Coordinates of C-alpha atoms in Angstrom, one line a residue:
M5 CA 161.9 38.1 126.1
G6 CA 163.1 40.0 122.9
A7 CA 165.5 38.7 120.2
N8 CA 168.3 39.6 122.3
G9 CA 167.5 38.8 125.3
T10 CA 166.4 41.2 127.5
A11 CA 162.9 41.3 129.1
V12 CA 161.5 43.6 126.9
P13 CA 160.0 42.6 123.6
D14 CA 161.7 43.8 120.7
R15 CA 158.6 45.7 119.3
L16 CA 157.6 47.7 122.5
R17 CA 161.5 48.6 123.2
L18 CA 161.5 51.7 121.7
P19 CA 158.5 53.3 123.1
V20 CA 159.2 51.5 126.6
C21 CA 162.9 53.5 126.3
F22 CA 161.1 57.0 125.9
L23 CA 158.8 56.8 128.5
G24 CA 161.2 55.5 130.9
V25 CA 163.9 58.0 130.1
F26 CA 161.2 60.6 130.3
A27 CA 159.3 59.9 133.2
C28 CA 162.5 59.4 135.4
Y29 CA 165.0 62.0 134.4
F30 CA 162.2 64.4 134.3
Y31 CA 161.5 64.3 138.3
Y32 CA 165.4 63.8 138.4
G33 CA 165.6 67.1 137.1
I34 CA 163.3 68.5 139.6
L35 CA 165.1 67.0 142.3
Q36 CA 168.7 68.7 141.2
E37 CA 167.4 71.7 141.4
S38 CA 165.6 71.1 144.4
I39 CA 169.0 69.9 146.0
T40 CA 171.4 72.2 144.7
R41 CA 169.5 75.8 144.6
G42 CA 167.4 74.7 147.9
K43 CA 167.5 77.3 151.3
Y44 CA 168.9 75.8 153.8
G45 CA 168.5 77.4 157.0
D46 CA 167.3 80.7 157.9
G47 CA 168.2 84.7 157.8
A48 CA 172.0 85.0 158.0
R49 CA 173.0 81.3 158.5
Q50 CA 171.4 80.0 155.3
E51 CA 173.6 77.8 153.7
K52 CA 174.0 76.0 150.0
F53 CA 174.3 72.8 148.8
T54 CA 178.4 72.7 147.3
F55 CA 178.6 69.3 147.5
A56 CA 179.0 68.4 143.8
L57 CA 181.5 65.5 143.9
S58 CA 179.3 63.8 146.9
L59 CA 176.2 63.7 145.2
V60 CA 177.4 62.3 142.2
F61 CA 179.1 59.9 144.1
I62 CA 175.8 58.8 145.7
Q63 CA 174.2 58.7 142.5
C64 CA 176.8 56.5 140.6
V65 CA 176.8 54.1 143.6
I66 CA 173.1 53.7 143.1
N67 CA 173.6 53.1 139.6
A68 CA 175.9 50.4 140.1
A69 CA 174.1 48.7 142.4
F70 CA 171.0 48.6 140.3
A71 CA 172.6 47.8 137.0
K72 CA 174.0 44.9 139.2
L73 CA 170.9 43.5 140.5
L74 CA 169.5 43.9 136.1
I75 CA 172.5 41.4 135.4
R76 CA 171.8 39.4 138.2
F77 CA 168.0 39.0 137.3
F78 CA 167.5 39.9 133.7
D79 CA 171.2 39.1 131.7
P80 CA 173.2 36.5 134.1
V81 CA 174.3 34.6 131.2
R82 CA 175.8 37.4 128.8
V83 CA 179.8 37.2 128.6
D84 CA 181.2 40.7 128.3
R85 CA 184.6 41.6 126.3
T86 CA 184.7 45.5 126.4
H87 CA 188.3 46.1 127.6
S88 CA 188.6 47.8 131.0
W89 CA 190.5 50.6 130.3
L90 CA 187.5 51.6 127.5
Y91 CA 185.0 52.1 130.4
A92 CA 187.9 53.8 132.6
A93 CA 187.8 56.2 130.0
C94 CA 184.4 56.6 129.4
S95 CA 183.9 57.0 133.3
L96 CA 186.2 59.7 132.8
S97 CA 184.2 62.1 130.8
Y98 CA 181.1 61.3 132.3
L99 CA 181.9 62.0 135.7
G100 CA 183.6 65.5 134.6
A101 CA 180.1 65.8 132.5
M102 CA 177.8 65.2 135.8
V103 CA 180.1 67.0 138.4
S104 CA 180.1 70.3 135.3
S105 CA 176.6 70.1 135.1
N106 CA 175.8 70.0 138.9
S107 CA 178.1 72.7 139.9
A108 CA 176.9 75.0 137.4
L109 CA 173.3 74.9 139.1
Q110 CA 174.4 76.9 142.2
F111 CA 175.6 79.9 139.3
V112 CA 172.2 79.3 136.6
N113 CA 169.2 78.0 136.7
Y114 CA 168.0 74.9 135.5
P115 CA 166.6 76.1 132.1
T116 CA 169.5 77.4 131.5
Q117 CA 171.8 74.0 132.1
V118 CA 169.3 72.0 130.0
S119 CA 169.1 74.8 127.0
V120 CA 173.3 74.5 126.6
V121 CA 173.4 70.9 126.9
M122 CA 171.0 70.1 124.2
L123 CA 174.1 71.6 121.5
L124 CA 174.8 67.7 122.3
G125 CA 172.5 67.2 119.3
V126 CA 175.1 68.4 116.9
T127 CA 177.4 65.8 117.1
V128 CA 174.9 63.1 116.3
L129 CA 174.1 65.0 112.5
R130 CA 174.3 62.9 109.1
K131 CA 175.4 63.9 106.1
K132 CA 172.8 63.3 103.8
Y133 CA 171.5 66.8 103.4
P134 CA 174.7 69.1 104.0
L135 CA 172.6 72.2 103.5
A136 CA 169.9 71.4 106.6
K137 CA 173.1 69.8 108.4
Y138 CA 174.1 73.7 108.7
L139 CA 171.3 75.2 109.4
C140 CA 170.2 73.0 112.1
V141 CA 173.9 73.9 113.8
L142 CA 173.3 77.4 113.1
L143 CA 170.2 77.5 114.8
I144 CA 171.3 75.7 118.1
V145 CA 174.5 77.4 118.3
T146 CA 172.7 81.0 117.7
G147 CA 169.6 79.5 120.3
V148 CA 172.0 78.9 122.9
A149 CA 174.1 82.1 122.4
L150 CA 171.0 83.9 122.8
F151 CA 170.3 82.0 126.2
M152 CA 173.8 82.4 127.6
Y153 CA 173.8 86.2 126.5
K154 CA 173.6 88.3 129.8
P155 CA 174.6 91.9 130.4
K156 CA 176.0 92.4 133.5
K157 CA 177.0 96.5 134.8
G158 CA 180.8 97.4 135.1
A159 CA 182.5 99.9 135.4
G160 CA 182.6 101.8 132.1
G161 CA 179.2 100.6 131.0
D162 CA 177.5 97.7 129.8
E163 CA 179.5 94.6 129.5
H164 CA 177.9 91.3 128.0
I165 CA 179.8 88.6 129.7
F166 CA 179.2 84.3 129.5
G167 CA 179.4 83.8 133.0
Y168 CA 181.2 80.7 135.0
G169 CA 178.1 79.0 135.0
E170 CA 178.2 79.2 131.5
L171 CA 181.5 78.0 130.8
L172 CA 180.7 74.8 133.2
L173 CA 178.2 73.9 130.7
L174 CA 180.4 74.4 127.7
L175 CA 182.9 71.9 130.2
S176 CA 179.7 69.2 130.6
L177 CA 178.3 69.5 127.2
T178 CA 182.1 69.1 125.7
L179 CA 182.9 65.7 128.3
D180 CA 179.4 64.6 127.1
G181 CA 180.3 64.3 123.3
L182 CA 183.3 62.3 124.4
T183 CA 181.1 60.1 126.4
G184 CA 178.8 59.5 123.4
V185 CA 181.9 58.4 121.4
S186 CA 183.3 56.4 124.0
Q187 CA 180.0 54.6 124.4
D188 CA 178.9 54.5 120.5
H189 CA 183.1 52.8 120.1
M190 CA 182.0 50.3 123.2
R191 CA 178.9 49.4 120.9
A192 CA 180.0 48.7 117.7
H193 CA 183.2 46.8 118.5
Y194 CA 182.4 44.8 121.1
Q195 CA 178.5 45.2 121.4
T196 CA 178.6 45.8 124.8
G197 CA 175.6 45.3 126.9
S198 CA 173.6 47.9 128.3
N199 CA 173.6 46.2 132.0
H200 CA 177.4 45.7 131.8
M201 CA 178.1 49.3 130.0
M202 CA 176.1 50.9 133.1
L203 CA 177.7 48.9 136.0
N204 CA 181.2 49.2 134.5
V205 CA 181.6 53.1 133.9
N206 CA 179.6 53.7 137.1
L207 CA 182.1 51.5 139.5
W208 CA 184.5 53.3 137.6
S209 CA 183.4 56.7 138.6
T210 CA 183.0 55.3 142.4
L211 CA 186.4 54.3 142.3
F212 CA 187.7 57.8 140.6
L213 CA 185.1 60.0 143.1
G214 CA 185.9 57.8 146.1
A215 CA 189.4 58.7 146.4
G216 CA 188.6 62.5 145.0
I217 CA 186.1 62.9 148.2
L218 CA 188.7 62.1 150.3
F219 CA 191.3 64.0 148.9
T220 CA 189.6 67.4 149.0
G221 CA 187.7 66.7 152.9
E222 CA 184.4 67.2 151.1
L223 CA 183.1 64.2 152.1
W224 CA 183.4 64.7 155.7
E225 CA 181.8 68.5 154.7
F226 CA 178.9 66.6 153.2
L227 CA 177.8 64.8 156.0
S228 CA 178.5 67.6 158.7
F229 CA 175.4 69.2 156.0
T230 CA 173.3 66.7 156.3
E231 CA 173.0 66.2 159.7
R232 CA 172.7 69.6 160.3
Y233 CA 170.0 69.4 157.3
P234 CA 168.9 65.8 157.4
S235 CA 165.6 66.2 155.6
I236 CA 168.0 66.6 152.2
I237 CA 169.0 62.8 152.5
Y238 CA 165.0 61.7 151.3
N239 CA 165.9 64.1 148.4
I240 CA 169.1 62.8 147.8
L241 CA 168.1 58.8 148.0
L242 CA 164.9 59.3 145.4
F243 CA 167.4 61.3 143.6
G244 CA 170.0 58.6 143.1
L245 CA 167.1 56.1 142.2
T246 CA 165.5 57.9 139.6
S247 CA 168.6 58.2 138.4
A248 CA 169.6 54.8 138.0
L249 CA 166.1 53.4 136.6
G250 CA 166.7 56.5 134.0
Q251 CA 170.5 55.8 133.5
S252 CA 168.9 51.9 132.7
F253 CA 166.5 53.3 129.9
I254 CA 169.5 55.7 128.8
F255 CA 172.3 52.8 127.7
M256 CA 169.4 50.4 127.0
T257 CA 168.3 52.9 124.4
V258 CA 172.5 53.6 123.0
V259 CA 172.7 50.3 122.7
Y260 CA 170.0 49.3 120.9
F261 CA 169.2 52.4 118.9
G262 CA 172.4 54.5 119.2
P263 CA 173.1 58.1 120.3
L264 CA 171.7 59.6 117.5
T265 CA 167.8 57.9 118.8
C266 CA 168.8 58.8 122.1
S267 CA 169.5 62.2 122.0
I268 CA 166.1 62.8 120.2
I269 CA 164.5 61.2 123.1
T270 CA 166.5 62.8 125.9
T271 CA 165.7 66.3 123.9
T272 CA 161.8 66.0 123.9
R273 CA 162.1 65.5 127.3
K274 CA 164.3 68.5 128.2
F275 CA 162.0 71.0 126.8
F276 CA 159.0 69.5 129.5
T277 CA 161.3 70.0 132.3
I278 CA 162.8 73.4 131.1
L279 CA 159.0 74.5 131.1
A280 CA 157.8 72.9 134.7
S281 CA 161.1 74.2 136.4
V282 CA 160.0 78.0 135.5
I283 CA 157.1 77.1 136.8
L284 CA 157.8 75.2 139.9
F285 CA 161.1 77.2 140.5
A286 CA 160.0 80.7 139.3
N287 CA 162.6 80.3 137.4
P288 CA 162.8 83.9 134.9
I289 CA 163.0 83.6 131.7
S290 CA 163.8 86.4 129.5
S291 CA 162.3 87.4 126.0
M292 CA 165.4 86.9 124.3
Q293 CA 165.7 83.6 126.6
W294 CA 162.3 82.1 125.4
V295 CA 163.5 83.0 121.7
G296 CA 166.6 81.2 121.9
T297 CA 165.0 78.2 123.2
V298 CA 163.0 78.2 120.2
L299 CA 166.0 78.3 117.9
V300 CA 167.9 75.3 119.7
F301 CA 164.7 73.1 119.6
L302 CA 163.7 74.2 116.0
G303 CA 167.3 73.2 114.8
L304 CA 167.3 69.6 116.5
G305 CA 163.5 69.2 115.6
L306 CA 165.7 69.8 111.5
D307 CA 167.6 67.5 112.8
A308 CA 165.7 64.7 113.6
K309 CA 163.7 65.0 110.7
F310 CA 166.4 65.3 108.4
G311 CA 169.5 64.1 110.1
K312 CA 169.1 60.8 109.3
G313 CA 171.6 59.0 107.3
V314 CA 170.9 57.4 103.8
K315 CA 170.7 53.5 104.4
K316 CA 173.5 51.6 102.3
T317 CA 172.5 48.8 99.7
S318 CA 174.3 46.0 98.7
H319 CA 175.2 45.5 95.1

């Protein structure tokens, strides 16, 4: 037991968080692309998986159930004083980010998705080194722009545009940033525990998503799709389990080490996920996109080195 009542000793907490996030979300990314970009059916009858709301709904249900078990067995005495409206607001931005991210995979491949989302690292830059800060921002924004910049043939010649998938990713990025702000507020003002944060955010998300898939009728279309292709159920359940386990490490990292450390850990993981996606799914990466990827990681690496604030000393 650690000093804060968790099952992980204090000195091992950071390595455990890093390995947990890395392993779970590495496999999570592979499963996500397998589900959303997989081929279902043959020939002219081939179908696409278009049920982003239903996929995230199942993910949130499993996350909430997993968090409840963690509270029951490892954190039964902690009292949660965080206001419900904070959890509700956090869940809305959290949901929007996940749905946008999953929907974007219908239009762009996984390397594009994670490279754009890495822009989140900009939101946690510190003020100690202003020049380094601006350099990080410039490198990251330039890198993502190069990755997203695509030529498209038009009636009047070449046109360079950002597609619908990229716009969804930018929306996901913005909502991800708002989620981080909400979580940091709960952590700073209410000392919200990681398991309680995970449970309540996912419970509110389940409520919102349940209403959404019933209102739109997506639930019945999703059930019909799984009936036609039952093999997808195994991947979806495994996707939910890796999400639940990985998210528990994410919330633990946010609560004990803050969004900056969490951003550095997830960024490191994303590099290897990009490589795995390129190798396993044969996703094409142009030379310009590789340059953009290098710039993004260079910017985030500089942020990790120079972005730490100065510790205040008492006088």
